[in-house]
Backbone as JSON, one array per atom type, in Angstrom:
{
  "sequence": "XXXXXXXXXXXXXXXXXXXXXXXXXXXXXXXXXXXXXXXXXXXXXXXXXXXXXXXXXXXXXXXXXXXXXXXXXXXXXXXXXXXXXXXXXXXXXXXXXXXXXXXXXXXXXXXXXXXXXXXXXXXXXXXXXXXXXXXXXXXXXXXXXXXXXXXXXXXXXXXXXXXXXXXXXXXXXX",
  "N": [[36.37, -43.73, 24.37], [35.03, -43.17, 27.67], [31.9, -42.53, 29.16], [30.83, -40.96, 32.06], [28.7, -40.89, 34.86], [28.02, -37.54, 35.79], [27.39, -37.18, 38.4], [27.1, -39.48, 40.34], [29.14, -41.17, 39.2], [28.99, -43.65, 37.78], [29.38, -45.77, 35.14], [28.38, -44.64, 32.08], [28.62, -45.33, 29.41], [30.94, -46.97, 26.97], [33.16, -46.11, 24.6], [34.7, -48.29, 22.45], [37.81, -47.91, 20.64], [37.75, -44.94, 19.92], [38.87, -41.85, 21.15], [40.95, -41.78, 23.94], [39.89, -41.09, 27.17], [37.63, -39.35, 29.41], [34.37, -38.45, 29.64], [31.15, -36.63, 30.77], [28.1, -37.21, 31.42], [24.51, -37.61, 32.63], [23.31, -40.39, 34.67], [19.95, -41.96, 34.53], [19.07, -42.4, 37.02], [20.4, -40.5, 38.63], [19.54, -38.15, 37.17], [16.61, -38.4, 37.53], [16.49, -37.74, 40.31], [17.52, -35.33, 40.55], [15.91, -33.88, 39.05], [13.53, -34.15, 40.69], [14.48, -32.66, 42.79], [14.94, -29.93, 41.86], [12.61, -29.4, 40.94], [11.04, -28.77, 43.3], [11.15, -29.91, 46.4], [9.3, -31.15, 49.1], [9.21, -29.91, 52.5], [9.98, -31.75, 54.43], [10.68, -33.98, 52.84], [13.13, -33.05, 51.84], [14.73, -32.86, 54.46], [14.69, -35.19, 55.06], [16.87, -36.31, 53.35], [18.97, -35.31, 54.49], [21.84, -36.46, 56.12], [21.75, -36.51, 59.27], [19.83, -36.46, 62.23], [17.33, -33.9, 62.05], [15.67, -30.78, 62.67], [13.42, -28.12, 61.79], [12.89, -25.14, 63.3], [10.48, -22.35, 64.41], [11.33, -19.07, 65.49], [10.26, -19.13, 68.06], [10.89, -21.44, 69.06], [9.45, -23.47, 68.14], [8.58, -26.49, 66.49], [8.57, -26.88, 63.1], [9.13, -28.54, 61.18], [10.39, -32.01, 60.62], [12.93, -34.52, 60.62], [12.69, -37.97, 59.36], [14.34, -39.48, 60.53], [15.03, -38.15, 63.0], [12.43, -38.4, 64.03], [12.48, -41.19, 64.56], [14.62, -41.35, 66.38], [13.23, -39.72, 68.58], [11.37, -41.41, 69.14], [8.66, -40.95, 68.29], [6.06, -40.35, 66.26], [6.43, -38.46, 63.21], [4.45, -36.52, 62.37], [3.54, -35.87, 64.95], [5.49, -34.33, 65.99], [5.4, -31.74, 64.8], [4.65, -28.35, 65.78], [5.19, -28.63, 68.44], [7.45, -27.25, 71.27], [10.87, -27.37, 71.28], [11.99, -28.79, 73.46], [9.59, -30.05, 74.37], [9.46, -31.7, 72.2], [11.73, -33.49, 72.56], [11.27, -34.63, 74.64], [11.81, -33.64, 77.22], [11.67, -33.63, 80.69], [11.45, -31.29, 82.07], [10.0, -29.61, 80.53], [7.17, -30.18, 81.12], [6.86, -28.71, 83.39], [5.3, -25.94, 85.2], [4.35, -23.25, 83.07], [5.59, -24.57, 80.67], [7.83, -25.59, 78.04], [10.38, -23.45, 77.46], [9.53, -21.32, 79.05], [9.52, -22.1, 81.55], [11.71, -22.14, 84.8], [13.91, -23.21, 84.61], [14.69, -23.25, 81.76], [16.01, -21.0, 81.18], [18.76, -21.57, 81.27], [18.98, -23.42, 79.57], [20.7, -24.89, 76.87], [19.91, -25.68, 74.54], [17.64, -24.36, 73.8], [18.89, -21.68, 74.18], [20.57, -21.77, 71.96], [18.95, -21.84, 69.86], [17.67, -19.54, 70.2], [19.6, -17.53, 69.77], [20.64, -18.05, 67.34], [18.36, -17.65, 65.77], [18.02, -14.74, 66.28], [20.5, -13.6, 65.68], [21.29, -14.68, 63.32], [23.54, -16.07, 62.67], [25.21, -19.28, 62.53], [25.56, -21.92, 64.77], [27.82, -24.26, 66.03], [28.29, -27.9, 67.3], [27.46, -27.25, 69.92], [27.4, -28.26, 73.29], [25.09, -29.9, 74.95], [22.16, -30.74, 77.36], [19.34, -33.0, 77.96], [17.03, -33.4, 79.89], [15.28, -35.95, 80.95], [12.76, -38.34, 81.67], [14.31, -40.71, 82.32], [16.55, -39.6, 83.23], [19.62, -37.4, 82.91], [20.64, -36.56, 79.62], [23.07, -36.43, 77.46], [23.59, -34.37, 74.54], [24.61, -33.22, 71.34], [24.36, -30.28, 69.49], [24.05, -28.82, 66.44], [22.96, -25.45, 64.64], [21.38, -23.51, 62.36], [20.45, -20.57, 60.43], [17.84, -20.39, 58.36], [15.95, -19.11, 56.15], [14.42, -17.59, 57.91], [13.83, -19.38, 59.81], [15.38, -21.74, 62.11], [17.56, -24.29, 61.4], [17.99, -27.35, 63.35], [20.36, -29.63, 64.2], [20.96, -32.8, 65.51], [24.06, -33.65, 66.28], [26.4, -35.6, 66.96], [26.27, -39.48, 67.32], [23.09, -39.92, 68.26], [22.32, -41.87, 70.08], [22.34, -42.37, 72.97], [20.11, -40.33, 73.61], [18.1, -41.5, 72.0], [18.0, -44.19, 73.21], [17.34, -43.54, 75.79], [14.65, -42.58, 75.59], [13.3, -44.36, 74.35], [13.11, -46.18, 76.3], [11.05, -45.28, 77.81], [7.36, -44.75, 77.69], [5.7, -43.6, 74.5], [4.72, -40.2, 74.27]],
  "CA": [[35.97, -42.71, 25.53], [34.18, -43.48, 28.74], [31.12, -41.34, 29.69], [30.32, -41.62, 33.38], [27.7, -39.8, 35.17], [28.77, -36.33, 36.55], [27.22, -36.96, 39.95], [27.57, -40.72, 41.17], [30.19, -41.73, 38.46], [28.69, -44.86, 37.15], [29.92, -45.81, 34.06], [27.18, -44.91, 31.23], [28.76, -46.17, 28.21], [32.28, -46.95, 26.78], [33.07, -46.46, 23.13], [36.16, -48.51, 22.03], [38.48, -47.29, 19.53], [37.5, -43.69, 20.18], [40.07, -41.15, 21.67], [41.13, -42.22, 25.31], [39.51, -39.94, 27.97], [36.52, -39.25, 30.05], [33.12, -37.37, 29.23], [30.54, -36.77, 31.57], [26.53, -37.13, 31.25], [23.98, -38.06, 33.99], [22.42, -41.39, 34.54], [18.76, -41.88, 34.66], [18.56, -42.34, 38.63], [20.62, -39.11, 39.29], [18.52, -37.27, 36.15], [15.26, -38.38, 38.3], [16.63, -37.16, 41.49], [17.5, -33.78, 40.52], [14.46, -33.39, 38.67], [12.78, -33.94, 41.96], [15.17, -31.88, 43.81], [14.81, -28.57, 41.25], [11.03, -29.24, 40.88], [10.65, -28.45, 44.67], [10.92, -30.98, 47.33], [8.53, -30.65, 50.34], [10.5, -29.81, 53.36], [9.97, -33.11, 55.11], [11.45, -35.01, 51.92], [14.44, -32.57, 51.9], [15.15, -33.08, 55.63], [15.12, -36.68, 55.32], [17.65, -36.46, 52.61], [20.29, -34.94, 55.07], [22.61, -37.81, 57.05], [21.65, -36.5, 60.81], [18.56, -36.04, 62.84], [17.14, -32.74, 61.92], [14.31, -30.37, 62.66], [13.31, -26.69, 61.5], [12.14, -24.52, 64.27], [10.42, -21.19, 64.43], [11.94, -18.28, 66.59], [9.7, -19.34, 69.42], [11.34, -22.78, 69.35], [8.46, -24.55, 67.71], [9.04, -27.28, 65.48], [7.79, -26.57, 61.88], [9.02, -29.79, 60.24], [11.31, -32.77, 61.33], [13.4, -35.7, 59.36], [12.17, -39.13, 59.68], [15.45, -39.94, 61.28], [14.72, -37.25, 64.33], [11.11, -38.78, 64.62], [12.89, -42.39, 64.99], [15.32, -41.08, 67.73], [12.62, -39.29, 69.56], [10.47, -42.35, 69.53], [7.41, -40.41, 68.02], [5.59, -40.13, 64.85], [7.06, -37.25, 62.8], [3.47, -35.68, 62.59], [3.2, -35.57, 66.25], [6.29, -33.35, 66.52], [5.16, -30.42, 64.55], [4.03, -27.66, 66.98], [5.84, -28.91, 69.95], [8.83, -26.85, 71.48], [11.99, -28.35, 71.13], [12.0, -29.41, 74.73], [8.5, -31.05, 74.53], [9.8, -32.98, 71.38], [12.84, -34.24, 73.01], [10.82, -35.25, 76.01], [12.49, -33.11, 78.34], [10.71, -33.55, 81.74], [10.96, -29.6, 82.53], [8.71, -28.92, 79.48], [5.91, -30.42, 81.67], [6.57, -27.79, 84.59], [4.19, -24.9, 84.85], [4.78, -22.43, 82.06], [6.02, -25.23, 79.85], [9.05, -25.21, 77.36], [10.78, -22.02, 77.07], [8.88, -20.7, 80.04], [9.97, -22.66, 83.05], [12.72, -21.57, 85.43], [15.32, -23.99, 83.97], [14.93, -22.95, 80.46], [17.05, -19.88, 80.97], [19.84, -22.23, 81.17], [18.97, -24.54, 78.38], [21.62, -24.71, 75.69], [19.18, -25.83, 73.15], [17.05, -23.07, 73.73], [19.71, -20.43, 74.1], [21.26, -21.84, 70.77], [17.87, -21.44, 68.76], [17.27, -18.14, 70.17], [20.86, -17.0, 69.27], [20.69, -18.13, 65.94], [17.29, -16.68, 65.26], [18.3, -13.45, 66.58], [21.84, -12.95, 64.96], [21.53, -15.28, 61.9], [25.01, -16.59, 62.48], [25.37, -20.63, 62.78], [26.26, -22.43, 65.7], [28.26, -25.8, 65.44], [28.95, -28.48, 68.44], [27.2, -26.8, 71.11], [27.01, -29.49, 74.03], [23.73, -29.79, 75.81], [21.81, -31.93, 78.08], [17.92, -33.08, 77.97], [16.61, -33.88, 81.25], [14.57, -36.84, 80.69], [12.49, -38.97, 82.92], [15.33, -41.57, 82.46], [17.95, -38.79, 83.62], [20.18, -36.22, 82.08], [21.28, -37.36, 78.47], [23.94, -35.58, 76.68], [23.43, -34.37, 73.34], [25.37, -32.23, 70.68], [23.64, -29.92, 68.55], [24.46, -27.39, 65.75], [21.94, -24.61, 64.52], [21.81, -22.5, 61.28], [19.49, -19.84, 60.1], [17.24, -21.14, 57.18], [15.07, -18.32, 55.72], [13.54, -17.06, 59.06], [13.57, -20.51, 60.76], [16.54, -22.39, 62.67], [17.78, -25.63, 61.23], [18.95, -27.83, 64.44], [20.61, -31.01, 63.99], [21.58, -33.49, 66.66], [25.36, -34.18, 65.57], [26.98, -36.77, 67.24], [25.41, -40.46, 67.41], [22.07, -39.61, 69.22], [22.18, -42.99, 70.57], [21.98, -42.16, 74.39], [19.05, -39.88, 73.66], [17.03, -42.65, 71.69], [18.02, -45.27, 74.25], [16.39, -43.14, 76.99], [13.42, -42.26, 74.99], [12.69, -45.64, 73.8], [12.68, -46.91, 77.63], [9.84, -44.51, 78.27], [6.29, -44.87, 76.55], [5.58, -42.5, 73.72], [3.87, -39.18, 74.92]],
  "C": [[34.94, -43.43, 26.23], [33.25, -42.27, 29.1], [30.57, -41.97, 30.88], [29.36, -40.41, 33.93], [28.32, -38.93, 36.07], [28.48, -36.54, 38.3], [27.64, -38.27, 40.73], [28.41, -41.64, 40.39], [30.12, -43.17, 37.88], [28.85, -44.74, 35.7], [28.37, -45.98, 32.97], [27.39, -45.59, 30.0], [30.45, -46.09, 27.73], [32.35, -47.09, 25.32], [34.72, -46.83, 22.59], [36.72, -48.3, 20.68], [38.44, -45.8, 19.37], [38.85, -43.05, 20.93], [39.76, -41.7, 23.39], [40.8, -40.91, 26.28], [38.11, -40.18, 28.26], [35.53, -37.98, 29.82], [32.12, -37.65, 30.42], [28.93, -36.44, 31.04], [25.9, -37.44, 32.63], [22.93, -39.38, 33.79], [20.94, -41.27, 34.76], [18.39, -41.83, 35.95], [18.98, -40.95, 39.16], [19.84, -38.11, 38.52], [17.36, -37.28, 37.19], [15.4, -37.59, 39.68], [16.72, -35.79, 41.47], [16.73, -33.01, 39.81], [13.6, -33.08, 39.7], [13.17, -32.8, 42.47], [14.95, -30.36, 42.96], [13.27, -28.64, 40.96], [10.48, -28.75, 42.24], [10.15, -29.63, 45.32], [10.01, -30.31, 48.43], [9.7, -30.68, 51.38], [10.92, -31.04, 54.18], [10.94, -33.91, 54.29], [12.67, -34.33, 51.71], [15.41, -33.06, 53.04], [15.52, -34.47, 55.63], [16.14, -37.14, 54.38], [19.17, -36.27, 53.38], [20.56, -36.29, 56.29], [22.32, -37.6, 58.64], [20.18, -36.12, 60.73], [18.3, -34.42, 62.77], [15.67, -32.15, 62.2], [14.46, -28.97, 62.01], [12.42, -26.39, 62.73], [11.61, -23.1, 64.1], [11.23, -20.42, 65.72], [11.36, -18.45, 67.74], [10.06, -20.65, 69.8], [10.34, -23.95, 69.03], [8.82, -25.53, 66.54], [7.9, -27.15, 64.27], [8.02, -28.03, 61.12], [10.33, -30.52, 61.0], [11.51, -34.2, 60.41], [12.73, -36.84, 60.33], [13.03, -39.81, 61.03], [15.27, -39.57, 62.65], [13.56, -38.19, 64.83], [11.5, -40.35, 65.39], [13.52, -42.02, 66.51], [14.56, -40.76, 68.76], [11.62, -40.11, 69.84], [8.95, -41.65, 69.34], [7.25, -40.15, 66.67], [5.98, -38.86, 64.36], [5.93, -36.07, 62.7], [3.33, -35.21, 64.01], [4.11, -34.48, 66.79], [5.84, -31.79, 66.13], [4.35, -29.61, 65.4], [4.43, -27.63, 68.24], [7.02, -27.89, 69.81], [9.65, -27.63, 71.51], [12.21, -29.17, 72.5], [10.81, -30.86, 74.92], [8.92, -32.23, 73.45], [10.65, -33.83, 71.82], [12.39, -34.85, 74.29], [11.48, -34.89, 77.24], [11.35, -32.75, 79.58], [10.37, -32.1, 82.2], [9.98, -28.98, 81.56], [7.49, -28.88, 80.1], [6.0, -29.46, 83.13], [5.64, -26.85, 84.22], [4.99, -23.7, 83.96], [5.23, -23.17, 80.71], [7.16, -24.84, 79.2], [9.3, -24.09, 77.21], [10.28, -21.08, 77.95], [9.12, -20.95, 81.7], [11.55, -22.08, 83.52], [13.89, -22.03, 84.78], [15.72, -23.49, 82.69], [15.97, -21.78, 80.26], [18.41, -20.54, 80.93], [19.94, -23.31, 80.12], [19.92, -24.35, 77.11], [20.82, -24.83, 74.4], [18.32, -24.54, 72.83], [17.72, -21.82, 73.38], [20.11, -20.41, 72.63], [20.04, -21.4, 69.76], [17.5, -19.98, 68.86], [18.48, -17.53, 69.62], [20.87, -16.98, 67.81], [19.57, -17.46, 65.29], [17.51, -15.09, 65.19], [19.46, -12.67, 65.91], [21.93, -13.52, 63.74], [22.86, -15.92, 61.59], [24.9, -18.1, 63.15], [25.96, -20.93, 64.28], [26.61, -23.8, 65.7], [28.77, -26.31, 66.83], [28.52, -27.9, 69.48], [26.72, -28.13, 71.99], [25.98, -29.1, 74.79], [23.27, -30.84, 76.48], [20.29, -31.84, 77.98], [17.89, -33.71, 79.14], [15.31, -34.54, 80.9], [13.89, -37.59, 81.76], [13.34, -40.22, 83.16], [16.49, -40.84, 83.08], [18.23, -37.89, 82.57], [20.81, -36.97, 80.87], [22.07, -36.24, 77.81], [23.69, -35.58, 75.3], [24.47, -33.09, 72.49], [24.77, -31.88, 69.67], [24.23, -28.83, 67.55], [23.21, -26.69, 65.18], [22.66, -23.93, 63.47], [20.53, -21.95, 61.21], [18.96, -20.61, 58.72], [15.89, -20.46, 56.93], [14.08, -18.12, 56.95], [13.22, -18.22, 60.1], [15.17, -21.0, 61.34], [16.33, -24.04, 62.07], [18.59, -26.23, 62.32], [19.1, -29.15, 64.05], [21.31, -31.64, 65.2], [22.88, -34.17, 65.83], [25.76, -35.36, 65.68], [25.84, -37.96, 67.18], [24.38, -40.16, 68.46], [21.64, -40.8, 69.89], [21.6, -43.03, 72.1], [20.59, -41.59, 74.28], [17.91, -40.9, 73.21], [16.94, -43.69, 72.65], [17.1, -44.63, 75.52], [15.08, -42.93, 76.73], [12.64, -43.31, 74.64], [12.42, -46.45, 75.19], [11.5, -46.18, 78.11], [8.89, -44.66, 77.29], [6.06, -43.59, 75.94], [4.63, -41.61, 74.28], [2.68, -39.01, 73.77]]
}
């Protein structure tokens, strides 16, 4: 009988001569992973496990936590993102206008801002919203999804965020 890890399917042991079949256990690596997960990950550690750039924002659109993947895309240290509004974090040039991100005249039309507000107010997820970020390098298309997360909103950059990363890496970090 073969015994395989129920999570990663790695062969744990094989007992020749016993009944043919497969049983499941858990390998030491997966056991350690789940022990950490069930023991309580920090929010940033959890976000780093996700395969997409992601941030968690409050109802006012301020970044509470961000993944290292997102920090790399935005060309900023992760610690510098906390407390910024979405537009400030994404280097939206309009966030530097009087009133700042969320309060400038253009913010009424901002898909990112409207999506965060909608998800926060309704509790319904939004998938695949096409948006633009007005950077110093020009308008950059992004696709985001957002979902409610215990009073906060989890915002992901869905498509390969290469265009945004390229635009932001061409300008000096703020």
